[in-house]
C-alpha atoms as an extended CHARMM CRD file, in Angstrom:
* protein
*
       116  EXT
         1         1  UNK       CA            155.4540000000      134.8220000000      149.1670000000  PROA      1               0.0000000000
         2         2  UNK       CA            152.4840000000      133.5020000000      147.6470000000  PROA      2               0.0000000000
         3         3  UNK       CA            148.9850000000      132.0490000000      148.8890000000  PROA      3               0.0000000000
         4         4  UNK       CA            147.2150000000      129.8210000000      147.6190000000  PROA      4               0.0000000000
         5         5  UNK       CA            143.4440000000      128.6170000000      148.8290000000  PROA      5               0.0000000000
         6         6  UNK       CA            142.0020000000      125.6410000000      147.3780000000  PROA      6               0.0000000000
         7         7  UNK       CA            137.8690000000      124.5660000000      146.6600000000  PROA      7               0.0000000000
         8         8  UNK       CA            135.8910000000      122.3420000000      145.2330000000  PROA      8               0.0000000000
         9         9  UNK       CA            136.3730000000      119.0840000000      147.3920000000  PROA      9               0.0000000000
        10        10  UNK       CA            133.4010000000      117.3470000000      148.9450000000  PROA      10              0.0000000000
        11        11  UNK       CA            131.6520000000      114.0650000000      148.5020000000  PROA      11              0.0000000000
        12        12  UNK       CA            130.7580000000      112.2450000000      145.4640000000  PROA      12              0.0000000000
        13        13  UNK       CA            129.8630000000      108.7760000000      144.2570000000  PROA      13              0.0000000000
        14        14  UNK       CA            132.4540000000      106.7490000000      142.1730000000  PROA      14              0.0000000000
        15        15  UNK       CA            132.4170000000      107.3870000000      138.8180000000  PROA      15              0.0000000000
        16        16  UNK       CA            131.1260000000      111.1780000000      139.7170000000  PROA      16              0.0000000000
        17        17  UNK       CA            132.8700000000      113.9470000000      138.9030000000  PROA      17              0.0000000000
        18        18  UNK       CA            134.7920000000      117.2780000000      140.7160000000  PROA      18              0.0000000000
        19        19  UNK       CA            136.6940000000      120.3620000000      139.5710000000  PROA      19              0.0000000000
        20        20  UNK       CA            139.2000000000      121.2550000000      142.0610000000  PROA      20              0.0000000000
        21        21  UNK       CA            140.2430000000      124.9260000000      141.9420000000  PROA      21              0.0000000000
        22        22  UNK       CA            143.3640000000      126.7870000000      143.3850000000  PROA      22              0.0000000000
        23        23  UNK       CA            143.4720000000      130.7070000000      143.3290000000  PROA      23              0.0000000000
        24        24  UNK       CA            147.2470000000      131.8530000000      144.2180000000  PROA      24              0.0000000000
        25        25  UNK       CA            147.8300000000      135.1840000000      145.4200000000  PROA      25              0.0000000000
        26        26  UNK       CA            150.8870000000      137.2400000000      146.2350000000  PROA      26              0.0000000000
        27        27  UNK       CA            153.9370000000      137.2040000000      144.6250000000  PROA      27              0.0000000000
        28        28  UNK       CA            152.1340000000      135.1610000000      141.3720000000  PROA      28              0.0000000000
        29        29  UNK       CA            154.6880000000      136.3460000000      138.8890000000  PROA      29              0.0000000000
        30        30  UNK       CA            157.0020000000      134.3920000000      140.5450000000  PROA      30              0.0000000000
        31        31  UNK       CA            155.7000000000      131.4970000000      139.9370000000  PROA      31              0.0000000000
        32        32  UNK       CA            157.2350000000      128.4160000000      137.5770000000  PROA      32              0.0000000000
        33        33  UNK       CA            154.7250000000      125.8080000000      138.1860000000  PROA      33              0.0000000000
        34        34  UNK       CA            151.4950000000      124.5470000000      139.8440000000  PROA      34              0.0000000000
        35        35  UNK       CA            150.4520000000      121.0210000000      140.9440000000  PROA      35              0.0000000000
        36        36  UNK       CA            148.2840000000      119.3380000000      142.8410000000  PROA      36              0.0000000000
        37        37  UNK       CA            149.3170000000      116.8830000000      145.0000000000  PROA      37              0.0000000000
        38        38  UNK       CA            147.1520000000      114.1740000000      147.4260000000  PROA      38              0.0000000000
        39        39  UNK       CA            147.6220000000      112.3490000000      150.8010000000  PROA      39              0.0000000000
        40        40  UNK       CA            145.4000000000      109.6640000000      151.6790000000  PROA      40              0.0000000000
        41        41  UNK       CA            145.4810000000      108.4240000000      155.6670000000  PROA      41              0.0000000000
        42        42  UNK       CA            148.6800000000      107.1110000000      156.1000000000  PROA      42              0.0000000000
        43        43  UNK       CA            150.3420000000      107.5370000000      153.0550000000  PROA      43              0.0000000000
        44        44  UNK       CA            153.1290000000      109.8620000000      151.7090000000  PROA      44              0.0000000000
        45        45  UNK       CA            151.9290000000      113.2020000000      150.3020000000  PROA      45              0.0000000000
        46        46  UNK       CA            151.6420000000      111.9320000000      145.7300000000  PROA      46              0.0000000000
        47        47  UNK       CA            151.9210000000      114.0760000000      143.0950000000  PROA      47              0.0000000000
        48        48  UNK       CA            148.8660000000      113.8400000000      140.9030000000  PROA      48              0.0000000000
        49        49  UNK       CA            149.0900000000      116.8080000000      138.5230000000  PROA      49              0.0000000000
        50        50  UNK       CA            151.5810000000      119.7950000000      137.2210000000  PROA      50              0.0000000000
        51        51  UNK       CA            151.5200000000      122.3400000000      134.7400000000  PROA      51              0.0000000000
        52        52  UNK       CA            154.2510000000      124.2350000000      133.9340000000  PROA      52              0.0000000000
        53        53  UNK       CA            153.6170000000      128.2240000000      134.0700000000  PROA      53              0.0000000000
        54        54  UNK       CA            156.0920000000      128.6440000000      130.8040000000  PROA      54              0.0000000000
        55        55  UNK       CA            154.3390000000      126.8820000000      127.9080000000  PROA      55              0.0000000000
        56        56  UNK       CA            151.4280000000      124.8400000000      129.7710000000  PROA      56              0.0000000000
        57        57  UNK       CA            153.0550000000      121.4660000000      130.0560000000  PROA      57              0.0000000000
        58        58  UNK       CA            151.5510000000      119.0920000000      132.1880000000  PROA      58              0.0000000000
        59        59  UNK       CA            152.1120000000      116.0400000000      133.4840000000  PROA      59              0.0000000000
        60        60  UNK       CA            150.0090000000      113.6290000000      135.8530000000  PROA      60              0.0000000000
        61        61  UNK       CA            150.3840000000      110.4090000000      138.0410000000  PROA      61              0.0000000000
        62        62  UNK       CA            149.7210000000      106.9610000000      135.9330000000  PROA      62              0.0000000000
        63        63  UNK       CA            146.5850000000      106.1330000000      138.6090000000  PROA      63              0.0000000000
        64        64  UNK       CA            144.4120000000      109.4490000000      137.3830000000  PROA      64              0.0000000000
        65        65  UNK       CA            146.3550000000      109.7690000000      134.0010000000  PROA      65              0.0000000000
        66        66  UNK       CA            143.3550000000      109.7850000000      131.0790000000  PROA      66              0.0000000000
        67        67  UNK       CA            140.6850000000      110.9340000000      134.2170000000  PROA      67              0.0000000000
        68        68  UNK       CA            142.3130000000      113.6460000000      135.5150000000  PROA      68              0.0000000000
        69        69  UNK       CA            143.0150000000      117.4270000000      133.7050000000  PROA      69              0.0000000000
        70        70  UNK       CA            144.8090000000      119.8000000000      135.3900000000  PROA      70              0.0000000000
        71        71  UNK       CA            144.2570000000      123.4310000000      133.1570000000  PROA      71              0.0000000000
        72        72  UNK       CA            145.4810000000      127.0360000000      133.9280000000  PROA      72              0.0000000000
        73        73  UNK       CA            144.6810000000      130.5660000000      133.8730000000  PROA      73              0.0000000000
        74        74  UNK       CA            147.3040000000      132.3530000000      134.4040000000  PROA      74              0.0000000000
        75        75  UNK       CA            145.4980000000      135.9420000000      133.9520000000  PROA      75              0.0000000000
        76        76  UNK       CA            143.6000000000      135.1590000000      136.9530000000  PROA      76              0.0000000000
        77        77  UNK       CA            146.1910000000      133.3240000000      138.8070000000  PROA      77              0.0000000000
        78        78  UNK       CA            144.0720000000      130.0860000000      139.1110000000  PROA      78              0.0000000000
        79        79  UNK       CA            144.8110000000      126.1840000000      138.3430000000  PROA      79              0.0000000000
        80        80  UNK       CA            141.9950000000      123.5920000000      138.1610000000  PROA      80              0.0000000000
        81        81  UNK       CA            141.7870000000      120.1210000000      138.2720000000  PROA      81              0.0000000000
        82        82  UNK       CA            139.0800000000      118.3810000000      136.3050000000  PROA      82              0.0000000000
        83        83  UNK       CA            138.5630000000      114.6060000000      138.1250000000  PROA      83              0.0000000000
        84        84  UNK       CA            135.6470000000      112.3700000000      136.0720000000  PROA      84              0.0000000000
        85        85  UNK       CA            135.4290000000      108.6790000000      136.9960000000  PROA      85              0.0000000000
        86        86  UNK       CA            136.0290000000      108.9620000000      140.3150000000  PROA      86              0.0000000000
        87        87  UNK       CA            137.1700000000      106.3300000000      142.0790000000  PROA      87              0.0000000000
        88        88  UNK       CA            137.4870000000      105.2420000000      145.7660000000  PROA      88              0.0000000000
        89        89  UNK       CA            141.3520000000      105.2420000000      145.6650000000  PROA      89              0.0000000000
        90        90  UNK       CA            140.6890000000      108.7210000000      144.8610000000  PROA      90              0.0000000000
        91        91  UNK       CA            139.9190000000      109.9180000000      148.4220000000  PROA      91              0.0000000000
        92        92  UNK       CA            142.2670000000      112.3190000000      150.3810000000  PROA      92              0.0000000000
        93        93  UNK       CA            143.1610000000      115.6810000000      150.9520000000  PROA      93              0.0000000000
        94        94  UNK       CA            144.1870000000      117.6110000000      147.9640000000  PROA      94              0.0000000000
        95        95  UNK       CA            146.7470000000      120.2210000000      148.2270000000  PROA      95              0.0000000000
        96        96  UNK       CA            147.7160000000      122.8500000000      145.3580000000  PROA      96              0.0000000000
        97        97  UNK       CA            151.2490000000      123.6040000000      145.3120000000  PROA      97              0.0000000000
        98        98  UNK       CA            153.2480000000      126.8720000000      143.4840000000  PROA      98              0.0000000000
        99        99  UNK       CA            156.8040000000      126.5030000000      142.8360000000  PROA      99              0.0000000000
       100       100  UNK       CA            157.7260000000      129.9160000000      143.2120000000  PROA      100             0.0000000000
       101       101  UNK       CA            161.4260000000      130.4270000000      142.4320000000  PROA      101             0.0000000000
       102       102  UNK       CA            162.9120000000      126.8520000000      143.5030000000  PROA      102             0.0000000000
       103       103  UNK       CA            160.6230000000      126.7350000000      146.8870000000  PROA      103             0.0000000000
       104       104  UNK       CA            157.1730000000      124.6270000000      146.7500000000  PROA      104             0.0000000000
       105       105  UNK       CA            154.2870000000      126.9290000000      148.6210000000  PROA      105             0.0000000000
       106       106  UNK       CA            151.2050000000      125.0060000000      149.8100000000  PROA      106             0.0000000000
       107       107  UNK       CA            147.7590000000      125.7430000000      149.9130000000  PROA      107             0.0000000000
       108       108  UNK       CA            146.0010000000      124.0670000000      152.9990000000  PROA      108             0.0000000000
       109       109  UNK       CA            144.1450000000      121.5010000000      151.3520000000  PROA      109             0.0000000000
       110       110  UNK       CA            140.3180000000      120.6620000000      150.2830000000  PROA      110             0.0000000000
       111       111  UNK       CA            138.8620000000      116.9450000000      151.0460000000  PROA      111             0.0000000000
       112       112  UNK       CA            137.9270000000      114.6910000000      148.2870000000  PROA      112             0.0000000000
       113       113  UNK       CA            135.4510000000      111.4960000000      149.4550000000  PROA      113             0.0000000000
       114       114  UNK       CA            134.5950000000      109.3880000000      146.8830000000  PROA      114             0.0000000000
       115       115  UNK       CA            131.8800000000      106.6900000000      148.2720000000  PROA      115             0.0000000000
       116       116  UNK       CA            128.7510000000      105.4920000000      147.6310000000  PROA      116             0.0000000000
């Protein structure tokens, strides 16, 4: 099993800036991946970033792709995600996921509002 507790979220104006952070606890050595993922009021749950624990690849969603950075350390067991010119669309709950083995573990989420 692993945990995982998300922070960072709050308020900020469009084209502000936020560093999500997810520390995972647990059963970390177990784990193959990290993302984080977003759900807006009524919409499906979207990927926005992963990194791959072996080797660091990432990969991101084409709406935050150049804005968004997801980065790693996996000494401390922590994933960040680095969001500069915010935008509006931006706004939702943010979840961190962990792929540990082949099942997805969720974090409960942090609140992102971007609005002036």
């Amino acid at each position: 099993q692993v945990q995982l507790v998300e922070s960072g979220g709050g308020l900020v104006q469009p084209g502000g800036s936020l560093t999500l952070s997810c520390a995972a606890s647990g059963s970390t050595l177990r784990i193959n991946a990290m993302g984080w993922y977003r759900q807006a009021p009524g919409k499906e749950r979207e990927l926005v970033a992963l990194i791959i624990t072996d080797g660091g690849a990432t990969t991101y969603a084409d709406s935050v792709k150049g804005r968004f950075t997801i980065s790693r350390d996996n000494a401390k067991n922590t994933v960040a995600l680095q969001m500069n010119s915010l935008k509006p669309e931006d706004t939702a709950v943010y979840y961190c996921n962990a792929l540990v083995g082949w099942t997805g573990h969720w974090g409960q989420g942090t609140q992102v509002t971007v609005s002036s």
